[in-house]
PDB file of C-alpha atoms and ligand atoms in Angstrom:
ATOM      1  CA  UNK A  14       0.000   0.000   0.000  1.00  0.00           C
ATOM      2  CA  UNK A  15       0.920   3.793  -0.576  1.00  0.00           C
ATOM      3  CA  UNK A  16       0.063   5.626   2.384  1.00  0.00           C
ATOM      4  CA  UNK A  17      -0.577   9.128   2.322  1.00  0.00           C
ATOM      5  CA  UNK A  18      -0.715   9.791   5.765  1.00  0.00           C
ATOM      6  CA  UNK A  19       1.748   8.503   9.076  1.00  0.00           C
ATOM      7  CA  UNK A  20       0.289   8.397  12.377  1.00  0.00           C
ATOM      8  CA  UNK A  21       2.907   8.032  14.760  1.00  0.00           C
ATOM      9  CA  UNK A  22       2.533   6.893  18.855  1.00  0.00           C
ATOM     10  CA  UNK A  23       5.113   8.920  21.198  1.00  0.00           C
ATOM     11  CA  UNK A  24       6.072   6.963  24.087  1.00  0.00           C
ATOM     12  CA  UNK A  25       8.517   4.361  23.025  1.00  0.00           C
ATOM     13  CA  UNK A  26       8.348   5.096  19.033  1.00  0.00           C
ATOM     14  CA  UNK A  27       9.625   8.896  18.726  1.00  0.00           C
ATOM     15  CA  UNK A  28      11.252   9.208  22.683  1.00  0.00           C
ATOM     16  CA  UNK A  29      12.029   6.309  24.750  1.00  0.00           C
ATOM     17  CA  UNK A  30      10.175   7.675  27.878  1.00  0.00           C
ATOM     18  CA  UNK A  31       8.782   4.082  28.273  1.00  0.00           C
ATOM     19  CA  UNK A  32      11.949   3.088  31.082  1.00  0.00           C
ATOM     20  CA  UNK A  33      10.718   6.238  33.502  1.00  0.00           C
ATOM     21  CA  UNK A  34       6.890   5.167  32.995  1.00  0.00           C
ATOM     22  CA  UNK A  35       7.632   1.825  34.182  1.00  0.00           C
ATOM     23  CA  UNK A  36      10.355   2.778  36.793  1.00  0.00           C
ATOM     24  CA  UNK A  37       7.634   5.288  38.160  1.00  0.00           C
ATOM     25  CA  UNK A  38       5.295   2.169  38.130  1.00  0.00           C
ATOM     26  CA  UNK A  39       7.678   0.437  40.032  1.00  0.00           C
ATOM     27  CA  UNK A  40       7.880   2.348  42.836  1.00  0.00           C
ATOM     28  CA  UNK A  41       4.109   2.512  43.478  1.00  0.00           C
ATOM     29  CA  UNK A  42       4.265  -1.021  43.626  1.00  0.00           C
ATOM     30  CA  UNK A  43       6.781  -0.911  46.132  1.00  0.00           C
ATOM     31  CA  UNK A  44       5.426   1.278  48.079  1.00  0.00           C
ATOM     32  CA  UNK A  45       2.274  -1.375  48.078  1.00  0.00           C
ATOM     33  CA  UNK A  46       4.516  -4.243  49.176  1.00  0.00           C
ATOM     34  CA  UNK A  47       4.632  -5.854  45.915  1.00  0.00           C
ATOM     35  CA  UNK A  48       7.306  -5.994  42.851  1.00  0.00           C
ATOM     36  CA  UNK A  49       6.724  -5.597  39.206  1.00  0.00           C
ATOM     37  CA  UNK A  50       8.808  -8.194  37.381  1.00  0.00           C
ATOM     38  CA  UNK A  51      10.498  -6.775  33.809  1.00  0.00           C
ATOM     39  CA  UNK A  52       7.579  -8.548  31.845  1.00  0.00           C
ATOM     40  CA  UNK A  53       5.120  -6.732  33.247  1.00  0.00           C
ATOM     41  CA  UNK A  54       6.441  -3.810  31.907  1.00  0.00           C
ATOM     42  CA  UNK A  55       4.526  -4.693  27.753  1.00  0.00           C
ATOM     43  CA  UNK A  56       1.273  -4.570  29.594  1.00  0.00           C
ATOM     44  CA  UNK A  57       1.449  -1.327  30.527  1.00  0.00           C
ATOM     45  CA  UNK A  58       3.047  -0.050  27.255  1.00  0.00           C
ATOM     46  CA  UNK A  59       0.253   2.361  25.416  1.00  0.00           C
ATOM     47  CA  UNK A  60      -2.520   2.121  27.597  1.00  0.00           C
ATOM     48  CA  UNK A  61      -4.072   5.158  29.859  1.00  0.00           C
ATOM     49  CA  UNK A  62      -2.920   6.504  33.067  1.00  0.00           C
ATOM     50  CA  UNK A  63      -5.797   4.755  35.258  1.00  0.00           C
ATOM     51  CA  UNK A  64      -6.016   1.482  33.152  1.00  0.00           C
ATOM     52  CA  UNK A  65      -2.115   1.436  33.720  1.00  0.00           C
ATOM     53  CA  UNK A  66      -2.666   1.688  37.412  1.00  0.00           C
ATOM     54  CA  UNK A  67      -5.446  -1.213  37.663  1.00  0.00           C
ATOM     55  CA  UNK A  68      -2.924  -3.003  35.714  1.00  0.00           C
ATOM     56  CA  UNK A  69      -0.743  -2.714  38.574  1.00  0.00           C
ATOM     57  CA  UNK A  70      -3.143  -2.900  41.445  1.00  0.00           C
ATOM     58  CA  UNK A  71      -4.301  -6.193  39.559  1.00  0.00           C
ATOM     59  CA  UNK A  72      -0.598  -7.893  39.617  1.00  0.00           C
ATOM     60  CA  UNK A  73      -0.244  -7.121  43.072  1.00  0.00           C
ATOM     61  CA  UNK A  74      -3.875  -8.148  44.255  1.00  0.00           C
ATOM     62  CA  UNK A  75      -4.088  -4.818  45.973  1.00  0.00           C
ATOM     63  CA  UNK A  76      -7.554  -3.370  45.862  1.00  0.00           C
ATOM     64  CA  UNK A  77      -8.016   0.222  46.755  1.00  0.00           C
ATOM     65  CA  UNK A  78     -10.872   2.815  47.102  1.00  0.00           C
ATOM     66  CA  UNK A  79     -11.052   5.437  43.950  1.00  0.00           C
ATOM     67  CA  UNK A  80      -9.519   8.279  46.286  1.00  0.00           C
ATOM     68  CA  UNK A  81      -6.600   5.496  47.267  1.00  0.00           C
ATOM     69  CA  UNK A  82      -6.225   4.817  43.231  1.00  0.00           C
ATOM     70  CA  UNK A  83      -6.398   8.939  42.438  1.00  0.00           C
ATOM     71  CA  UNK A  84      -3.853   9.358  44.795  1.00  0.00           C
ATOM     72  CA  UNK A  85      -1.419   6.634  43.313  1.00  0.00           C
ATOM     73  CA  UNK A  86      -1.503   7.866  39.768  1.00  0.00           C
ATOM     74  CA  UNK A  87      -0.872  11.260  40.547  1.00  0.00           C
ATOM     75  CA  UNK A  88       1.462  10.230  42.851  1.00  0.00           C
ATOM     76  CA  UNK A  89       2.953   8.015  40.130  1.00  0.00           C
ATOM     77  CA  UNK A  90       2.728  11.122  37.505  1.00  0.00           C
ATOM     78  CA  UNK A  91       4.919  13.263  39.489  1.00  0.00           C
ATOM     79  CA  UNK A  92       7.616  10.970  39.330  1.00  0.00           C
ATOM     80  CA  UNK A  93       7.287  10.457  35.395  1.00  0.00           C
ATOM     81  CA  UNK A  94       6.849  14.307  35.377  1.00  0.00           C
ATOM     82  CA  UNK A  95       9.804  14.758  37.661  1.00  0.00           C
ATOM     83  CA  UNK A  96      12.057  12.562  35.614  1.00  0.00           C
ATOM     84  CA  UNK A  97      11.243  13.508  32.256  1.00  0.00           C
ATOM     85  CA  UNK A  98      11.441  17.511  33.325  1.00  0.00           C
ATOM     86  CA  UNK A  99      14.521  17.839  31.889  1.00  0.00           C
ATOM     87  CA  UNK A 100      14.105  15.906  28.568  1.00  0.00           C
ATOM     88  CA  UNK A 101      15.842  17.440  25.623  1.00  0.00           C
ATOM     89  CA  UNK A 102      16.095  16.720  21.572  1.00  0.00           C
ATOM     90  CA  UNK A 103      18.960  14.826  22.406  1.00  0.00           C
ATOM     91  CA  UNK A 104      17.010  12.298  24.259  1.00  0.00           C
ATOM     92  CA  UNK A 105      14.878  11.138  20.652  1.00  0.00           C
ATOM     93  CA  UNK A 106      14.999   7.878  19.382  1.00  0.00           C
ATOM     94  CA  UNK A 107      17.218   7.303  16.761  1.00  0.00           C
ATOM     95  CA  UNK A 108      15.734   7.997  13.023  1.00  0.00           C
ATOM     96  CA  UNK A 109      12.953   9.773  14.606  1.00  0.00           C
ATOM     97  CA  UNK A 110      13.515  13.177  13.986  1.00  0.00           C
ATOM     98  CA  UNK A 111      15.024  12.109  10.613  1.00  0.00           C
ATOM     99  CA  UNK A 112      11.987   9.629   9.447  1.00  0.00           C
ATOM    100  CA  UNK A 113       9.335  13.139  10.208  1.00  0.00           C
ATOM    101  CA  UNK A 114      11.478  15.317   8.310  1.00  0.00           C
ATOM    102  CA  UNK A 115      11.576  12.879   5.320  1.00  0.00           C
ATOM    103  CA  UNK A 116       7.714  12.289   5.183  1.00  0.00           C
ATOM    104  CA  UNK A 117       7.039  15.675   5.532  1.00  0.00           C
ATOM    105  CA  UNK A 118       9.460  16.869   2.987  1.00  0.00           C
ATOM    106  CA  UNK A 119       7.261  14.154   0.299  1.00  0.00           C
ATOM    107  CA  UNK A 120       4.042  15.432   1.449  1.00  0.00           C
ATOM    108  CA  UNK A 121       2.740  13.064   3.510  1.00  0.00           C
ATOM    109  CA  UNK A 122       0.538  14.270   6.591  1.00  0.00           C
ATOM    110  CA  UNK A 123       1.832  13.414  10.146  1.00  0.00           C
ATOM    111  CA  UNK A 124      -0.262  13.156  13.428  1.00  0.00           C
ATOM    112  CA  UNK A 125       0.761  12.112  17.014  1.00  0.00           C
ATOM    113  CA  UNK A 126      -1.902   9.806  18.988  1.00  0.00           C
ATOM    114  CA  UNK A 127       0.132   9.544  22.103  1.00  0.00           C
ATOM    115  CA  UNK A 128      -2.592   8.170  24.869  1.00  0.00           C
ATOM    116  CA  UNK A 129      -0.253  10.387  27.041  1.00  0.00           C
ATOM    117  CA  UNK A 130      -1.528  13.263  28.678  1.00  0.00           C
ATOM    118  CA  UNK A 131       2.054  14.628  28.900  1.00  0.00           C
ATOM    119  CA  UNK A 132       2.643  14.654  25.288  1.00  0.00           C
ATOM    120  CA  UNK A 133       1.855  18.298  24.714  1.00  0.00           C
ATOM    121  CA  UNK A 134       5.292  18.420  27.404  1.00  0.00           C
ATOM    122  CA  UNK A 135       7.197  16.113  26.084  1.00  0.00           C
ATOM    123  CA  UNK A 136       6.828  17.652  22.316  1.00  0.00           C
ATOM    124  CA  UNK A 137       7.854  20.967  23.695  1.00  0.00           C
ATOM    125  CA  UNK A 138      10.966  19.596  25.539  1.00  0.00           C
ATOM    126  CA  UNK A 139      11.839  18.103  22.102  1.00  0.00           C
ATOM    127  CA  UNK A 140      11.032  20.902  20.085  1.00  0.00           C
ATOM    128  CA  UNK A 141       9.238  18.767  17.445  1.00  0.00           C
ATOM    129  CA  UNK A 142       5.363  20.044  17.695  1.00  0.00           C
ATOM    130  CA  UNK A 143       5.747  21.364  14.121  1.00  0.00           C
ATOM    131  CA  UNK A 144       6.372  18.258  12.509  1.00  0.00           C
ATOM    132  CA  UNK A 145       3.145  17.225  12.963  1.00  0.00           C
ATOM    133  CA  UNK A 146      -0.226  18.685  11.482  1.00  0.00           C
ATOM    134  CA  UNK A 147      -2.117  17.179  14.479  1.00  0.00           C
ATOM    135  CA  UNK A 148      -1.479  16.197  18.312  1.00  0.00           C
ATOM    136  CA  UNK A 149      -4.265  14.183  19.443  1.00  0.00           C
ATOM    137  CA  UNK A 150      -3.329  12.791  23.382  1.00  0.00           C
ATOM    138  CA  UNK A 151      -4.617  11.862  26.076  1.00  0.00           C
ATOM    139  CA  UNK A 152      -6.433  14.939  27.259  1.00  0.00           C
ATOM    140  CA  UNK A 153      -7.860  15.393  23.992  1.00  0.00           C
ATOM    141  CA  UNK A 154      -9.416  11.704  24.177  1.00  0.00           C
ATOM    142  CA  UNK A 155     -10.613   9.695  26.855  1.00  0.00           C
ATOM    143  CA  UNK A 156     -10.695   5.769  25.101  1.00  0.00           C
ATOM    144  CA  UNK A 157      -7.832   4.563  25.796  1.00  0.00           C
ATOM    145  CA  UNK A 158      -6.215   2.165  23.290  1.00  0.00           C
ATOM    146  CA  UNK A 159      -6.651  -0.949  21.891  1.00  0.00           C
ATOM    147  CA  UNK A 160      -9.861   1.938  21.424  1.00  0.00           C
ATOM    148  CA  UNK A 161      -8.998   2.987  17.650  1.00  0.00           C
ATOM    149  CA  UNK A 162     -10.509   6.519  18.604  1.00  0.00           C
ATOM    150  CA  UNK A 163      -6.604   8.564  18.958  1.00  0.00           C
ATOM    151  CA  UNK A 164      -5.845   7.199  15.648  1.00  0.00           C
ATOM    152  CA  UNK A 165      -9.269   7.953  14.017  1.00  0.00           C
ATOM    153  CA  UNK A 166      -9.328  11.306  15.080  1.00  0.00           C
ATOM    154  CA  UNK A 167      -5.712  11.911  14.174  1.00  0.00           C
ATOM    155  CA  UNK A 168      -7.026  10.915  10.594  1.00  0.00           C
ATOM    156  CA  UNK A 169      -9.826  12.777  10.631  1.00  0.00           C
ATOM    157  CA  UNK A 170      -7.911  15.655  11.603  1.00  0.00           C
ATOM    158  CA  UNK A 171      -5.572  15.220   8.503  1.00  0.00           C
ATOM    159  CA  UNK A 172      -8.212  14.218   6.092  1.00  0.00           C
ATOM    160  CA  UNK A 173      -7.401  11.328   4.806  1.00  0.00           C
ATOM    161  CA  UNK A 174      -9.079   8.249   5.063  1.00  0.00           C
ATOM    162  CA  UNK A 175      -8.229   4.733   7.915  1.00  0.00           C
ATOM    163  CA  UNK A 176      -7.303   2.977   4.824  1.00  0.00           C
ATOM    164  CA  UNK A 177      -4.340   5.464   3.426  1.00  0.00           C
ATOM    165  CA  UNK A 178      -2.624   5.312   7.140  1.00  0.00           C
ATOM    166  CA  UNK A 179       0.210   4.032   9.125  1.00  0.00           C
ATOM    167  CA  UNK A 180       0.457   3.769  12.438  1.00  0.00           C
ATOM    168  CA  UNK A 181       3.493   3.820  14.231  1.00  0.00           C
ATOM    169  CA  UNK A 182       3.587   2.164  17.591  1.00  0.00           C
ATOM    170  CA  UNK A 183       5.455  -0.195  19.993  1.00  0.00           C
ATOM    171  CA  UNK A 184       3.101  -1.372  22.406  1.00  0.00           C
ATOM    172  CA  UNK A 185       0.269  -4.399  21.797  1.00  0.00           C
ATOM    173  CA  UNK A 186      -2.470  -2.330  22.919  1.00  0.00           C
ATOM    174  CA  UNK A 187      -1.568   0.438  20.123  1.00  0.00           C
ATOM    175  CA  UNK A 188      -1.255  -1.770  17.542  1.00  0.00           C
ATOM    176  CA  UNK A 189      -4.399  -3.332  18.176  1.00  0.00           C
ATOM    177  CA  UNK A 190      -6.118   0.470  18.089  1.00  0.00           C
ATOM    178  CA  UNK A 191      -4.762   0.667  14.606  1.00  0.00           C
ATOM    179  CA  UNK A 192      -5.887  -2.454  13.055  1.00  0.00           C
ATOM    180  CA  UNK A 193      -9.492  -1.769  15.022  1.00  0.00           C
ATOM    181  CA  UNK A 194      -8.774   1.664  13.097  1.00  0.00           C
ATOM    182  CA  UNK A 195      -8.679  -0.182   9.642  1.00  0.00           C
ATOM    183  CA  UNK A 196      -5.624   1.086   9.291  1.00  0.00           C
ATOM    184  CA  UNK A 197      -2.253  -0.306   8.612  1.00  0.00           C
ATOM    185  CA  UNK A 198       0.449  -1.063  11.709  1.00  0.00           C
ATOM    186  CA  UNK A 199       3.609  -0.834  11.866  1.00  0.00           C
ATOM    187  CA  UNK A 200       5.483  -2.199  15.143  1.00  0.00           C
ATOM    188  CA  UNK A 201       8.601  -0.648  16.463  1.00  0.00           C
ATOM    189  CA  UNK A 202      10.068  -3.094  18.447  1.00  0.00           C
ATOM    190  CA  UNK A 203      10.351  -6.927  18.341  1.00  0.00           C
ATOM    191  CA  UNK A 204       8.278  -9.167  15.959  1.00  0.00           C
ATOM    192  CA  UNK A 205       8.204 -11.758  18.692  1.00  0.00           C
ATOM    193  CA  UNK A 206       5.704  -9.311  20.866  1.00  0.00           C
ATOM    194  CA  UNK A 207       4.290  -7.538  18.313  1.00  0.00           C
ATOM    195  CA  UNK A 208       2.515 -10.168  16.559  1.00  0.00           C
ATOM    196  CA  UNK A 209      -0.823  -8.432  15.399  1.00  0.00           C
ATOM    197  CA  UNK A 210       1.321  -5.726  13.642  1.00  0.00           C
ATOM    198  CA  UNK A 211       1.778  -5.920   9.650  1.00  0.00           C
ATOM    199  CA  UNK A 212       5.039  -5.485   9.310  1.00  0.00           C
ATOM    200  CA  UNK A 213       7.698  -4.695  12.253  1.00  0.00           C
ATOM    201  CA  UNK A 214      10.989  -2.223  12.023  1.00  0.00           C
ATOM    202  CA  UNK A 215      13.591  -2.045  15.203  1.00  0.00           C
ATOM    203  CA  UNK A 216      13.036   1.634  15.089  1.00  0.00           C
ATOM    204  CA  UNK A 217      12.258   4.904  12.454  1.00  0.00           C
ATOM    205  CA  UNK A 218      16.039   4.519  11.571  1.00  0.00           C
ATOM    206  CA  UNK A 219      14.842   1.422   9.540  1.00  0.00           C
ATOM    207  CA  UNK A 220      11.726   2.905   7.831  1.00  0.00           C
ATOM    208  CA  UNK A 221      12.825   2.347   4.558  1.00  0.00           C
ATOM    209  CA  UNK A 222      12.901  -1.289   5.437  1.00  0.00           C
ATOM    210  CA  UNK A 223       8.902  -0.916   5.079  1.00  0.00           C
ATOM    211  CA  UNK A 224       9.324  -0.997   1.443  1.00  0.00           C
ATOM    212  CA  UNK A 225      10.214  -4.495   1.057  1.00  0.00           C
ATOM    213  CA  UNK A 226       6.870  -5.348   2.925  1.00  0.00           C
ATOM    214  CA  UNK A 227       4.922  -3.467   0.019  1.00  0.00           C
ATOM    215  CA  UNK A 228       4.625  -0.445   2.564  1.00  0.00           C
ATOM    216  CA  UNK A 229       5.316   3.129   1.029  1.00  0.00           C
ATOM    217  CA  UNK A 230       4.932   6.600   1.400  1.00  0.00           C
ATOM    218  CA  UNK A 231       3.429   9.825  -1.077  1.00  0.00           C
ATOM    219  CA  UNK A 232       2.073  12.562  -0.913  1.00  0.00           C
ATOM    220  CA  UNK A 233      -2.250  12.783  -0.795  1.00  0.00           C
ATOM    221  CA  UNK A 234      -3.013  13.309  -4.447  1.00  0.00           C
ATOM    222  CA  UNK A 235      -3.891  16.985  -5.483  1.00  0.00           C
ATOM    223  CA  UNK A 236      -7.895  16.852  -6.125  1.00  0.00           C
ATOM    224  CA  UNK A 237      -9.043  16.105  -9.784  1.00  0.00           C
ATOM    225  CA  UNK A 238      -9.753  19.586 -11.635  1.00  0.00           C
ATOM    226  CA  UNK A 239     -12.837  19.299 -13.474  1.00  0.00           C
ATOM    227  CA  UNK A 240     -12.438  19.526 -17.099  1.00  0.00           C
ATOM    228  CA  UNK A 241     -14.289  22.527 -18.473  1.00  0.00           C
ATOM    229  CA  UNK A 242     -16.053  21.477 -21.650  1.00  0.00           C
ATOM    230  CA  UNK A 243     -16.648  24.407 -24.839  1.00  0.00           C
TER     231      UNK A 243
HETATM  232  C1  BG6 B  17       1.470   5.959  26.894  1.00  0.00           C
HETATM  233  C2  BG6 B  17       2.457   5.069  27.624  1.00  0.00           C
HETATM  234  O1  BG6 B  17       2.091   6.620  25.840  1.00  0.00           O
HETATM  235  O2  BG6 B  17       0.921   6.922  27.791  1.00  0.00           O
HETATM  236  C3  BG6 B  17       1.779   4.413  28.813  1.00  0.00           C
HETATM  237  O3  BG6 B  17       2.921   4.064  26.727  1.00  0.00           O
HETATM  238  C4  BG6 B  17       1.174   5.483  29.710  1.00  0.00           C
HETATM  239  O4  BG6 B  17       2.716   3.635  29.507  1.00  0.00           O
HETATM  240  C5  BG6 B  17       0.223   6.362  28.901  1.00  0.00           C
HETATM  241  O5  BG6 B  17       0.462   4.872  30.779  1.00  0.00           O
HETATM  242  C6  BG6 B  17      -0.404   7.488  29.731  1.00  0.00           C
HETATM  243  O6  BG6 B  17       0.584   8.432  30.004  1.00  0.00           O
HETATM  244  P1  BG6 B  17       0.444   9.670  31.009  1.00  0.00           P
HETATM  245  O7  BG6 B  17       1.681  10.466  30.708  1.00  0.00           O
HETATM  246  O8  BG6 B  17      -0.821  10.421  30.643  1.00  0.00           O
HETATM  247  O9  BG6 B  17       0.380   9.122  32.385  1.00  0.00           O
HETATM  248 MG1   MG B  18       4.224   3.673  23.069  1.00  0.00          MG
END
């Protein structure tokens, strides 16, 4: 397929924020009197702030009233905020930067659909919000992946159609959005975990890998002019 538009996740595919997430994880389980083995760490990959935390809550057997649970994730939030305060463009993933630039440059549309609510932050510390025509996060909506709704509204907001769209994303639960999505995914990461995706790349350093899977990038056609008949 020839996609016209590239919807990319943020967490994990653009910046690898994914090791503070989970370390920040960790130490609410700790604090709980439970520990968070490194496996546990795909199931919380791409999924909301909440869901993340009755993820957690779940592998521990704790239960906890809503105020209890309210208090954890912000709790938890302040050390993900805390630690990625000081993020800069050096800390992108490799290709990232270099993979926008290129799609851009052919005319393809670009969206983020980050289930983060810190992605407006994170974009900033980066200096990359202008490489994409549209942001849609977490605090812009509220399903939460495998939900297709981030990456349907990133396409609306580009106009172009499921069908003409890649998503980028590393975590099962975004993947699974994208394909619910109709539209085409791309995993960042290992095939071994990503099963569901269509085609799998270590990183955006490797995009141009995607061709040999039939996957390829242009510009949205300019719309047909009408032919004006004497
Ligand atoms: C996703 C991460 O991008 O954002 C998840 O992969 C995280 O691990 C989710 O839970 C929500 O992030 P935040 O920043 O709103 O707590
Ligand atoms: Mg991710």
């Amino acid at each position: 397929m020839t996609a016209h538009a590239a919807l990319f996740d943020l967490d994990g595919v653009i910046v690898d924020t994914a090791v503070h997430h989970f370390a920040a994880w960790r130490e609410t389980a700790a604090e709980l009197g439970f520990t968070l083995a490194d496996r546990d760490e795909e199931l919380l990959k791409g999924v909301g702030r909440m869901d993340a935390l009755r993820i957690v809550l779940e592998i521990g057997g704790v239960e906890v009233d809503d105020a209890t649970a309210e208090r954890l994730a912000a709790e938890k939030n302040a050390r993900y905020v805390e630690a990625i305060a000081s993020i800069t463009p050096a800390d992108m993933l490799p290709g990232a930067r270099d993979c926008l630039e290129a799609l851009r440059a052919q005319g393809v549309r670009t969206a983020l659909g980050s289930a983060s609510r810190n992605a407006p932050m994170i974009l900033d510390g980066l200096g990359i919000r202008d490489l994409f025509d549209a942001v849609i996060d977490g605090s812009v909506v509220t399903e939460a992946k495998p939900h297709p709704r981030v990456f349907l509204a990133g396409a609306e907001a580009l106009g172009v159609a499921p069908a003409d769209c890649v998503v980028f994303e590393d975590a099962i639960a975004g993947v699974r959005a994208a394909k619910a999505g109709g539209m085409l995914a791309v995993g960042i990461g290992d095939p071994a975990v990503l099963t569901e995706a269509d085609a799998v790349i270590p990183g955006l350093h490797a995009v141009d890998a995607l061709a040999s899977h039939g996957i390829t990038f242009a510009g949205a056609p300019a719309p047909a002019t009408e032919e004006i008949s004497a």
